[in-house]
Amino acid sequence: MPIQLKNKASSSNSLINKQESEPYERFVIHKLISLELKLNSIERCQKLILKKISIDTFEAKEKETIDIYQDLPLKTETDLQSMENKLNNDSLYRNEMVKQLVHVTCQDLRTSCIRLMKIIFANELAVNYSWYGAKKKENFSKLHICKVIMSAVRKLHINATDEQISAPIKIWLAHAKERMQRQTLNSEKD
């Protein structure tokens, strides 16, 4: 009998030990699961950070290589359509163009608008455009390049209205033919 009592005592001791160790095991398992979830979260964050860094690096390199002035001034309808497609489809190029054109602007709103137009549009192309497309000309105000000009001007002249920006551009476009004729006369004299 003593052996049976001993077995019963040892089995009851192991049962007690098991019951005592069960909360500890649960605690450890809970902590391990919690740790695993945190590690997974850290890993996801790390991947997002690495992805963001690679995108930012790519965009920085892309900005360094964008030279908007290589395409300017626009001389033909083909040049203009190519630029319009670029501005419509490539927001990075569009933003970089606005950023670079801001450097051309000055404190005087009228002068800023005229400088931008001289840089962007050649007279040969400007003769085909008016602000609203009157007199059988094309509508300048609907072009993406017009919106880029407006954005560039507004970076320095924050409170400028559409009318204040468009007024010097309308005049500049209207006098494109005269400028072309003057260029022709000047080149004939030389």
JSON list of C-alpha atoms in Angstrom, two decimals:
[
{"chain": "A", "resi": 1, "resn": "MET", "atom": "CA", "xyz": [0.00, 0.00, 0.00]},
{"chain": "A", "resi": 2, "resn": "PRO", "atom": "CA", "xyz": [2.68, 2.48, 0.66]},
{"chain": "A", "resi": 3, "resn": "ILE", "atom": "CA", "xyz": [3.65, 2.35, -3.02]},
{"chain": "A", "resi": 4, "resn": "GLN", "atom": "CA", "xyz": [0.12, 3.11, -4.10]},
{"chain": "A", "resi": 5, "resn": "LEU", "atom": "CA", "xyz": [-0.08, 5.97, -1.64]},
{"chain": "A", "resi": 6, "resn": "LYS", "atom": "CA", "xyz": [3.20, 7.20, -2.91]},
{"chain": "A", "resi": 7, "resn": "ASN", "atom": "CA", "xyz": [1.97, 7.04, -6.51]},
{"chain": "A", "resi": 8, "resn": "LYS", "atom": "CA", "xyz": [-1.24, 8.81, -5.56]},
{"chain": "A", "resi": 9, "resn": "ALA", "atom": "CA", "xyz": [0.71, 11.42, -3.67]},
{"chain": "A", "resi": 10, "resn": "SER", "atom": "CA", "xyz": [3.11, 11.97, -6.54]},
{"chain": "A", "resi": 11, "resn": "SER", "atom": "CA", "xyz": [0.25, 12.16, -9.07]},
{"chain": "A", "resi": 12, "resn": "SER", "atom": "CA", "xyz": [-1.59, 14.67, -6.90]},
{"chain": "A", "resi": 13, "resn": "ASN", "atom": "CA", "xyz": [1.67, 16.64, -6.50]},
{"chain": "A", "resi": 14, "resn": "SER", "atom": "CA", "xyz": [2.15, 16.67, -10.27]},
{"chain": "A", "resi": 15, "resn": "LEU", "atom": "CA", "xyz": [-1.48, 17.78, -10.66]},
{"chain": "A", "resi": 16, "resn": "ILE", "atom": "CA", "xyz": [-0.89, 20.61, -8.23]},
{"chain": "A", "resi": 17, "resn": "ASN", "atom": "CA", "xyz": [2.38, 21.50, -9.98]},
{"chain": "A", "resi": 18, "resn": "LYS", "atom": "CA", "xyz": [0.58, 21.39, -13.32]},
{"chain": "A", "resi": 19, "resn": "GLN", "atom": "CA", "xyz": [-2.17, 23.69, -12.08]},
{"chain": "A", "resi": 20, "resn": "GLU", "atom": "CA", "xyz": [0.40, 26.06, -10.65]},
{"chain": "A", "resi": 21, "resn": "SER", "atom": "CA", "xyz": [2.46, 26.07, -13.83]},
{"chain": "A", "resi": 22, "resn": "GLU", "atom": "CA", "xyz": [-0.54, 26.54, -16.16]},
{"chain": "A", "resi": 23, "resn": "PRO", "atom": "CA", "xyz": [-0.94, 30.30, -15.51]},
{"chain": "A", "resi": 24, "resn": "TYR", "atom": "CA", "xyz": [2.81, 30.72, -15.96]},
{"chain": "A", "resi": 25, "resn": "GLU", "atom": "CA", "xyz": [2.71, 28.85, -19.28]},
{"chain": "A", "resi": 26, "resn": "ARG", "atom": "CA", "xyz": [-0.22, 30.98, -20.42]},
{"chain": "A", "resi": 27, "resn": "PHE", "atom": "CA", "xyz": [1.65, 34.10, -19.37]},
{"chain": "A", "resi": 28, "resn": "VAL", "atom": "CA", "xyz": [4.76, 33.04, -21.29]},
{"chain": "A", "resi": 29, "resn": "ILE", "atom": "CA", "xyz": [2.74, 32.05, -24.38]},
{"chain": "A", "resi": 30, "resn": "HIS", "atom": "CA", "xyz": [0.85, 35.36, -24.23]},
{"chain": "A", "resi": 31, "resn": "LYS", "atom": "CA", "xyz": [4.13, 37.27, -24.00]},
{"chain": "A", "resi": 32, "resn": "LEU", "atom": "CA", "xyz": [5.63, 35.32, -26.92]},
{"chain": "A", "resi": 33, "resn": "ILE", "atom": "CA", "xyz": [2.59, 35.98, -29.09]},
{"chain": "A", "resi": 34, "resn": "SER", "atom": "CA", "xyz": [2.69, 39.65, -28.15]},
{"chain": "A", "resi": 35, "resn": "LEU", "atom": "CA", "xyz": [6.39, 39.78, -28.96]},
{"chain": "A", "resi": 36, "resn": "GLU", "atom": "CA", "xyz": [5.80, 38.12, -32.34]},
{"chain": "A", "resi": 37, "resn": "LEU", "atom": "CA", "xyz": [3.07, 40.65, -33.22]},
{"chain": "A", "resi": 38, "resn": "LYS", "atom": "CA", "xyz": [5.35, 43.54, -32.29]},
{"chain": "A", "resi": 39, "resn": "LEU", "atom": "CA", "xyz": [8.18, 42.11, -34.40]},
{"chain": "A", "resi": 40, "resn": "ASN", "atom": "CA", "xyz": [5.83, 41.74, -37.37]},
{"chain": "A", "resi": 41, "resn": "SER", "atom": "CA", "xyz": [4.70, 45.32, -36.92]},
{"chain": "A", "resi": 42, "resn": "ILE", "atom": "CA", "xyz": [8.32, 46.55, -36.76]},
{"chain": "A", "resi": 43, "resn": "GLU", "atom": "CA", "xyz": [9.16, 44.57, -39.89]},
{"chain": "A", "resi": 44, "resn": "ARG", "atom": "CA", "xyz": [6.21, 46.12, -41.79]},
{"chain": "A", "resi": 45, "resn": "CYS", "atom": "CA", "xyz": [7.26, 49.60, -40.69]},
{"chain": "A", "resi": 46, "resn": "GLN", "atom": "CA", "xyz": [10.84, 48.92, -41.72]},
{"chain": "A", "resi": 47, "resn": "LYS", "atom": "CA", "xyz": [9.71, 47.82, -45.19]},
{"chain": "A", "resi": 48, "resn": "LEU", "atom": "CA", "xyz": [7.57, 50.95, -45.56]},
{"chain": "A", "resi": 49, "resn": "ILE", "atom": "CA", "xyz": [10.46, 53.18, -44.50]},
{"chain": "A", "resi": 50, "resn": "LEU", "atom": "CA", "xyz": [12.84, 51.49, -46.93]},
{"chain": "A", "resi": 51, "resn": "LYS", "atom": "CA", "xyz": [10.28, 51.82, -49.71]},
{"chain": "A", "resi": 52, "resn": "LYS", "atom": "CA", "xyz": [9.74, 55.53, -48.90]},
{"chain": "A", "resi": 53, "resn": "ILE", "atom": "CA", "xyz": [13.50, 56.14, -48.83]},
{"chain": "A", "resi": 54, "resn": "SER", "atom": "CA", "xyz": [13.96, 54.48, -52.22]},
{"chain": "A", "resi": 55, "resn": "ILE", "atom": "CA", "xyz": [11.05, 56.50, -53.71]},
{"chain": "A", "resi": 56, "resn": "ASP", "atom": "CA", "xyz": [12.40, 59.76, -52.27]},
{"chain": "A", "resi": 57, "resn": "THR", "atom": "CA", "xyz": [15.88, 58.96, -53.58]},
{"chain": "A", "resi": 58, "resn": "PHE", "atom": "CA", "xyz": [14.46, 58.19, -57.03]},
{"chain": "A", "resi": 59, "resn": "GLU", "atom": "CA", "xyz": [12.43, 61.43, -57.05]},
{"chain": "A", "resi": 60, "resn": "ALA", "atom": "CA", "xyz": [15.47, 63.44, -55.93]},
{"chain": "A", "resi": 61, "resn": "LYS", "atom": "CA", "xyz": [17.57, 61.96, -58.73]},
{"chain": "A", "resi": 62, "resn": "GLU", "atom": "CA", "xyz": [14.71, 62.53, -61.16]},
{"chain": "A", "resi": 63, "resn": "LYS", "atom": "CA", "xyz": [14.45, 66.20, -60.12]},
{"chain": "A", "resi": 64, "resn": "GLU", "atom": "CA", "xyz": [18.17, 66.65, -60.57]},
{"chain": "A", "resi": 65, "resn": "THR", "atom": "CA", "xyz": [17.95, 65.43, -64.15]},
{"chain": "A", "resi": 66, "resn": "ILE", "atom": "CA", "xyz": [14.90, 67.49, -65.17]},
{"chain": "A", "resi": 67, "resn": "ASP", "atom": "CA", "xyz": [15.94, 70.49, -67.21]},
{"chain": "A", "resi": 68, "resn": "ILE", "atom": "CA", "xyz": [12.78, 72.25, -68.31]},
{"chain": "A", "resi": 69, "resn": "TYR", "atom": "CA", "xyz": [14.73, 74.81, -70.32]},
{"chain": "A", "resi": 70, "resn": "GLN", "atom": "CA", "xyz": [15.91, 72.22, -72.85]},
{"chain": "A", "resi": 71, "resn": "ASP", "atom": "CA", "xyz": [12.35, 72.12, -74.25]},
{"chain": "A", "resi": 72, "resn": "LEU", "atom": "CA", "xyz": [11.87, 75.90, -74.23]},
{"chain": "A", "resi": 73, "resn": "PRO", "atom": "CA", "xyz": [10.88, 78.11, -75.91]},
{"chain": "A", "resi": 74, "resn": "LEU", "atom": "CA", "xyz": [8.10, 76.20, -77.61]},
{"chain": "A", "resi": 75, "resn": "LYS", "atom": "CA", "xyz": [8.26, 77.01, -81.33]},
{"chain": "A", "resi": 76, "resn": "THR", "atom": "CA", "xyz": [5.78, 74.69, -83.03]},
{"chain": "A", "resi": 77, "resn": "GLU", "atom": "CA", "xyz": [2.43, 73.09, -82.34]},
{"chain": "A", "resi": 78, "resn": "THR", "atom": "CA", "xyz": [4.23, 69.75, -82.10]},
{"chain": "A", "resi": 79, "resn": "ASP", "atom": "CA", "xyz": [6.49, 71.13, -79.36]},
{"chain": "A", "resi": 80, "resn": "LEU", "atom": "CA", "xyz": [3.45, 72.47, -77.55]},
{"chain": "A", "resi": 81, "resn": "GLN", "atom": "CA", "xyz": [1.52, 69.20, -77.79]},
{"chain": "A", "resi": 82, "resn": "SER", "atom": "CA", "xyz": [4.53, 67.29, -76.51]},
{"chain": "A", "resi": 83, "resn": "MET", "atom": "CA", "xyz": [4.79, 69.68, -73.56]},
{"chain": "A", "resi": 84, "resn": "GLU", "atom": "CA", "xyz": [1.05, 69.46, -72.88]},
{"chain": "A", "resi": 85, "resn": "ASN", "atom": "CA", "xyz": [1.25, 65.66, -72.76]},
{"chain": "A", "resi": 86, "resn": "LYS", "atom": "CA", "xyz": [4.22, 65.81, -70.41]},
{"chain": "A", "resi": 87, "resn": "LEU", "atom": "CA", "xyz": [2.47, 68.27, -68.10]},
{"chain": "A", "resi": 88, "resn": "ASN", "atom": "CA", "xyz": [-0.74, 66.26, -68.13]},
{"chain": "A", "resi": 89, "resn": "ASN", "atom": "CA", "xyz": [0.85, 62.86, -67.49]},
{"chain": "A", "resi": 90, "resn": "ASP", "atom": "CA", "xyz": [3.90, 63.59, -65.35]},
{"chain": "A", "resi": 91, "resn": "SER", "atom": "CA", "xyz": [3.13, 65.45, -62.11]},
{"chain": "A", "resi": 92, "resn": "LEU", "atom": "CA", "xyz": [6.80, 65.31, -61.08]},
{"chain": "A", "resi": 93, "resn": "TYR", "atom": "CA", "xyz": [7.81, 67.16, -64.26]},
{"chain": "A", "resi": 94, "resn": "ARG", "atom": "CA", "xyz": [4.95, 69.62, -63.82]},
{"chain": "A", "resi": 95, "resn": "ASN", "atom": "CA", "xyz": [5.91, 70.41, -60.22]},
{"chain": "A", "resi": 96, "resn": "GLU", "atom": "CA", "xyz": [9.57, 70.76, -61.14]},
{"chain": "A", "resi": 97, "resn": "MET", "atom": "CA", "xyz": [8.66, 73.08, -64.01]},
{"chain": "A", "resi": 98, "resn": "VAL", "atom": "CA", "xyz": [6.68, 75.35, -61.67]},
{"chain": "A", "resi": 99, "resn": "LYS", "atom": "CA", "xyz": [9.55, 75.29, -59.19]},
{"chain": "A", "resi": 100, "resn": "GLN", "atom": "CA", "xyz": [12.13, 76.25, -61.82]},
{"chain": "A", "resi": 101, "resn": "LEU", "atom": "CA", "xyz": [9.94, 78.92, -63.44]},
{"chain": "A", "resi": 102, "resn": "VAL", "atom": "CA", "xyz": [9.47, 80.64, -60.07]},
{"chain": "A", "resi": 103, "resn": "HIS", "atom": "CA", "xyz": [13.13, 81.67, -60.31]},
{"chain": "A", "resi": 104, "resn": "VAL", "atom": "CA", "xyz": [12.27, 83.76, -63.39]},
{"chain": "A", "resi": 105, "resn": "THR", "atom": "CA", "xyz": [9.57, 85.77, -61.63]},
{"chain": "A", "resi": 106, "resn": "CYS", "atom": "CA", "xyz": [10.19, 89.10, -59.93]},
{"chain": "A", "resi": 107, "resn": "GLN", "atom": "CA", "xyz": [8.40, 91.51, -57.58]},
{"chain": "A", "resi": 108, "resn": "ASP", "atom": "CA", "xyz": [6.46, 93.13, -60.41]},
{"chain": "A", "resi": 109, "resn": "LEU", "atom": "CA", "xyz": [3.52, 90.95, -61.47]},
{"chain": "A", "resi": 110, "resn": "ARG", "atom": "CA", "xyz": [3.35, 92.23, -65.06]},
{"chain": "A", "resi": 111, "resn": "THR", "atom": "CA", "xyz": [7.09, 91.75, -65.61]},
{"chain": "A", "resi": 112, "resn": "SER", "atom": "CA", "xyz": [6.91, 88.25, -64.14]},
{"chain": "A", "resi": 113, "resn": "CYS", "atom": "CA", "xyz": [4.16, 87.23, -66.58]},
{"chain": "A", "resi": 114, "resn": "ILE", "atom": "CA", "xyz": [5.99, 88.66, -69.58]},
{"chain": "A", "resi": 115, "resn": "ARG", "atom": "CA", "xyz": [9.29, 87.05, -68.62]},
{"chain": "A", "resi": 116, "resn": "LEU", "atom": "CA", "xyz": [7.58, 83.67, -68.32]},
{"chain": "A", "resi": 117, "resn": "MET", "atom": "CA", "xyz": [5.87, 84.04, -71.68]},
{"chain": "A", "resi": 118, "resn": "LYS", "atom": "CA", "xyz": [9.14, 85.04, -73.40]},
{"chain": "A", "resi": 119, "resn": "ILE", "atom": "CA", "xyz": [10.88, 81.99, -71.98]},
{"chain": "A", "resi": 120, "resn": "ILE", "atom": "CA", "xyz": [8.08, 79.53, -72.73]},
{"chain": "A", "resi": 121, "resn": "PHE", "atom": "CA", "xyz": [6.56, 80.68, -76.03]},
{"chain": "A", "resi": 122, "resn": "ALA", "atom": "CA", "xyz": [8.35, 81.68, -79.21]},
{"chain": "A", "resi": 123, "resn": "ASN", "atom": "CA", "xyz": [6.61, 84.39, -81.23]},
{"chain": "A", "resi": 124, "resn": "GLU", "atom": "CA", "xyz": [6.10, 81.91, -84.11]},
{"chain": "A", "resi": 125, "resn": "LEU", "atom": "CA", "xyz": [3.82, 79.88, -81.85]},
{"chain": "A", "resi": 126, "resn": "ALA", "atom": "CA", "xyz": [2.33, 82.78, -79.90]},
{"chain": "A", "resi": 127, "resn": "VAL", "atom": "CA", "xyz": [0.78, 84.30, -83.06]},
{"chain": "A", "resi": 128, "resn": "ASN", "atom": "CA", "xyz": [-1.59, 81.31, -83.18]},
{"chain": "A", "resi": 129, "resn": "TYR", "atom": "CA", "xyz": [-2.99, 81.94, -79.69]},
{"chain": "A", "resi": 130, "resn": "SER", "atom": "CA", "xyz": [-5.16, 84.39, -77.81]},
{"chain": "A", "resi": 131, "resn": "TRP", "atom": "CA", "xyz": [-6.35, 84.11, -74.22]},
{"chain": "A", "resi": 132, "resn": "TYR", "atom": "CA", "xyz": [-9.86, 82.86, -75.12]},
{"chain": "A", "resi": 133, "resn": "GLY", "atom": "CA", "xyz": [-9.23, 81.73, -78.70]},
{"chain": "A", "resi": 134, "resn": "ALA", "atom": "CA", "xyz": [-10.84, 84.73, -80.39]},
{"chain": "A", "resi": 135, "resn": "LYS", "atom": "CA", "xyz": [-10.24, 85.74, -84.03]},
{"chain": "A", "resi": 136, "resn": "LYS", "atom": "CA", "xyz": [-9.80, 82.15, -85.22]},
{"chain": "A", "resi": 137, "resn": "LYS", "atom": "CA", "xyz": [-6.90, 81.56, -82.84]},
{"chain": "A", "resi": 138, "resn": "GLU", "atom": "CA", "xyz": [-6.34, 78.76, -80.36]},
{"chain": "A", "resi": 139, "resn": "ASN", "atom": "CA", "xyz": [-7.42, 79.10, -76.71]},
{"chain": "A", "resi": 140, "resn": "PHE", "atom": "CA", "xyz": [-4.36, 79.70, -74.53]},
{"chain": "A", "resi": 141, "resn": "SER", "atom": "CA", "xyz": [-6.26, 79.72, -71.22]},
{"chain": "A", "resi": 142, "resn": "LYS", "atom": "CA", "xyz": [-7.22, 76.04, -71.60]},
{"chain": "A", "resi": 143, "resn": "LEU", "atom": "CA", "xyz": [-3.63, 74.81, -71.92]},
{"chain": "A", "resi": 144, "resn": "HIS", "atom": "CA", "xyz": [-1.76, 73.04, -69.12]},
{"chain": "A", "resi": 145, "resn": "ILE", "atom": "CA", "xyz": [1.18, 75.37, -69.72]},
{"chain": "A", "resi": 146, "resn": "CYS", "atom": "CA", "xyz": [-1.13, 78.28, -68.86]},
{"chain": "A", "resi": 147, "resn": "LYS", "atom": "CA", "xyz": [-1.96, 76.65, -65.53]},
{"chain": "A", "resi": 148, "resn": "VAL", "atom": "CA", "xyz": [1.76, 76.11, -64.88]},
{"chain": "A", "resi": 149, "resn": "ILE", "atom": "CA", "xyz": [2.41, 79.80, -65.55]},
{"chain": "A", "resi": 150, "resn": "MET", "atom": "CA", "xyz": [-0.41, 80.77, -63.18]},
{"chain": "A", "resi": 151, "resn": "SER", "atom": "CA", "xyz": [1.03, 78.48, -60.49]},
{"chain": "A", "resi": 152, "resn": "ALA", "atom": "CA", "xyz": [4.54, 79.86, -60.91]},
{"chain": "A", "resi": 153, "resn": "VAL", "atom": "CA", "xyz": [3.32, 83.46, -60.69]},
{"chain": "A", "resi": 154, "resn": "ARG", "atom": "CA", "xyz": [1.23, 82.67, -57.60]},
{"chain": "A", "resi": 155, "resn": "LYS", "atom": "CA", "xyz": [4.24, 81.29, -55.75]},
{"chain": "A", "resi": 156, "resn": "LEU", "atom": "CA", "xyz": [5.58, 84.85, -55.45]},
{"chain": "A", "resi": 157, "resn": "HIS", "atom": "CA", "xyz": [2.37, 86.87, -55.96]},
{"chain": "A", "resi": 158, "resn": "ILE", "atom": "CA", "xyz": [0.14, 84.88, -53.62]},
{"chain": "A", "resi": 159, "resn": "ASN", "atom": "CA", "xyz": [-2.92, 87.14, -53.77]},
{"chain": "A", "resi": 160, "resn": "ALA", "atom": "CA", "xyz": [-2.85, 87.73, -57.54]},
{"chain": "A", "resi": 161, "resn": "THR", "atom": "CA", "xyz": [-6.20, 87.14, -59.22]},
{"chain": "A", "resi": 162, "resn": "ASP", "atom": "CA", "xyz": [-6.66, 85.31, -62.51]},
{"chain": "A", "resi": 163, "resn": "GLU", "atom": "CA", "xyz": [-7.49, 88.63, -64.16]},
{"chain": "A", "resi": 164, "resn": "GLN", "atom": "CA", "xyz": [-4.31, 90.30, -62.86]},
{"chain": "A", "resi": 165, "resn": "ILE", "atom": "CA", "xyz": [-2.20, 87.45, -64.21]},
{"chain": "A", "resi": 166, "resn": "SER", "atom": "CA", "xyz": [-4.03, 87.10, -67.50]},
{"chain": "A", "resi": 167, "resn": "ALA", "atom": "CA", "xyz": [-4.03, 90.82, -68.42]},
{"chain": "A", "resi": 168, "resn": "PRO", "atom": "CA", "xyz": [-0.30, 91.08, -69.34]},
{"chain": "A", "resi": 169, "resn": "ILE", "atom": "CA", "xyz": [-0.41, 87.64, -71.01]},
{"chain": "A", "resi": 170, "resn": "LYS", "atom": "CA", "xyz": [-3.37, 88.69, -73.19]},
{"chain": "A", "resi": 171, "resn": "ILE", "atom": "CA", "xyz": [-1.46, 91.76, -74.33]},
{"chain": "A", "resi": 172, "resn": "TRP", "atom": "CA", "xyz": [1.73, 89.79, -74.89]},
{"chain": "A", "resi": 173, "resn": "LEU", "atom": "CA", "xyz": [-0.12, 87.25, -77.06]},
{"chain": "A", "resi": 174, "resn": "ALA", "atom": "CA", "xyz": [-1.90, 90.01, -79.01]},
{"chain": "A", "resi": 175, "resn": "HIS", "atom": "CA", "xyz": [1.43, 91.65, -79.93]},
{"chain": "A", "resi": 176, "resn": "ALA", "atom": "CA", "xyz": [3.19, 88.46, -81.06]},
{"chain": "A", "resi": 177, "resn": "LYS", "atom": "CA", "xyz": [2.72, 89.32, -84.74]},
{"chain": "A", "resi": 178, "resn": "GLU", "atom": "CA", "xyz": [4.30, 92.75, -84.26]},
{"chain": "A", "resi": 179, "resn": "ARG", "atom": "CA", "xyz": [7.28, 91.23, -82.47]},
{"chain": "A", "resi": 180, "resn": "MET", "atom": "CA", "xyz": [7.76, 88.76, -85.31]},
{"chain": "A", "resi": 181, "resn": "GLN", "atom": "CA", "xyz": [7.68, 91.57, -87.86]},
{"chain": "A", "resi": 182, "resn": "ARG", "atom": "CA", "xyz": [10.25, 93.54, -85.81]},
{"chain": "A", "resi": 183, "resn": "GLN", "atom": "CA", "xyz": [12.49, 90.46, -85.62]},
{"chain": "A", "resi": 184, "resn": "THR", "atom": "CA", "xyz": [12.25, 90.04, -89.38]},
{"chain": "A", "resi": 185, "resn": "LEU", "atom": "CA", "xyz": [13.14, 93.71, -89.98]},
{"chain": "A", "resi": 186, "resn": "ASN", "atom": "CA", "xyz": [16.05, 93.53, -87.54]},
{"chain": "A", "resi": 187, "resn": "SER", "atom": "CA", "xyz": [17.42, 90.36, -89.13]},
{"chain": "A", "resi": 188, "resn": "GLU", "atom": "CA", "xyz": [17.12, 91.96, -92.63]},
{"chain": "A", "resi": 189, "resn": "LYS", "atom": "CA", "xyz": [19.12, 94.98, -91.44]},
{"chain": "A", "resi": 190, "resn": "ASP", "atom": "CA", "xyz": [21.94, 92.73, -90.21]}
]
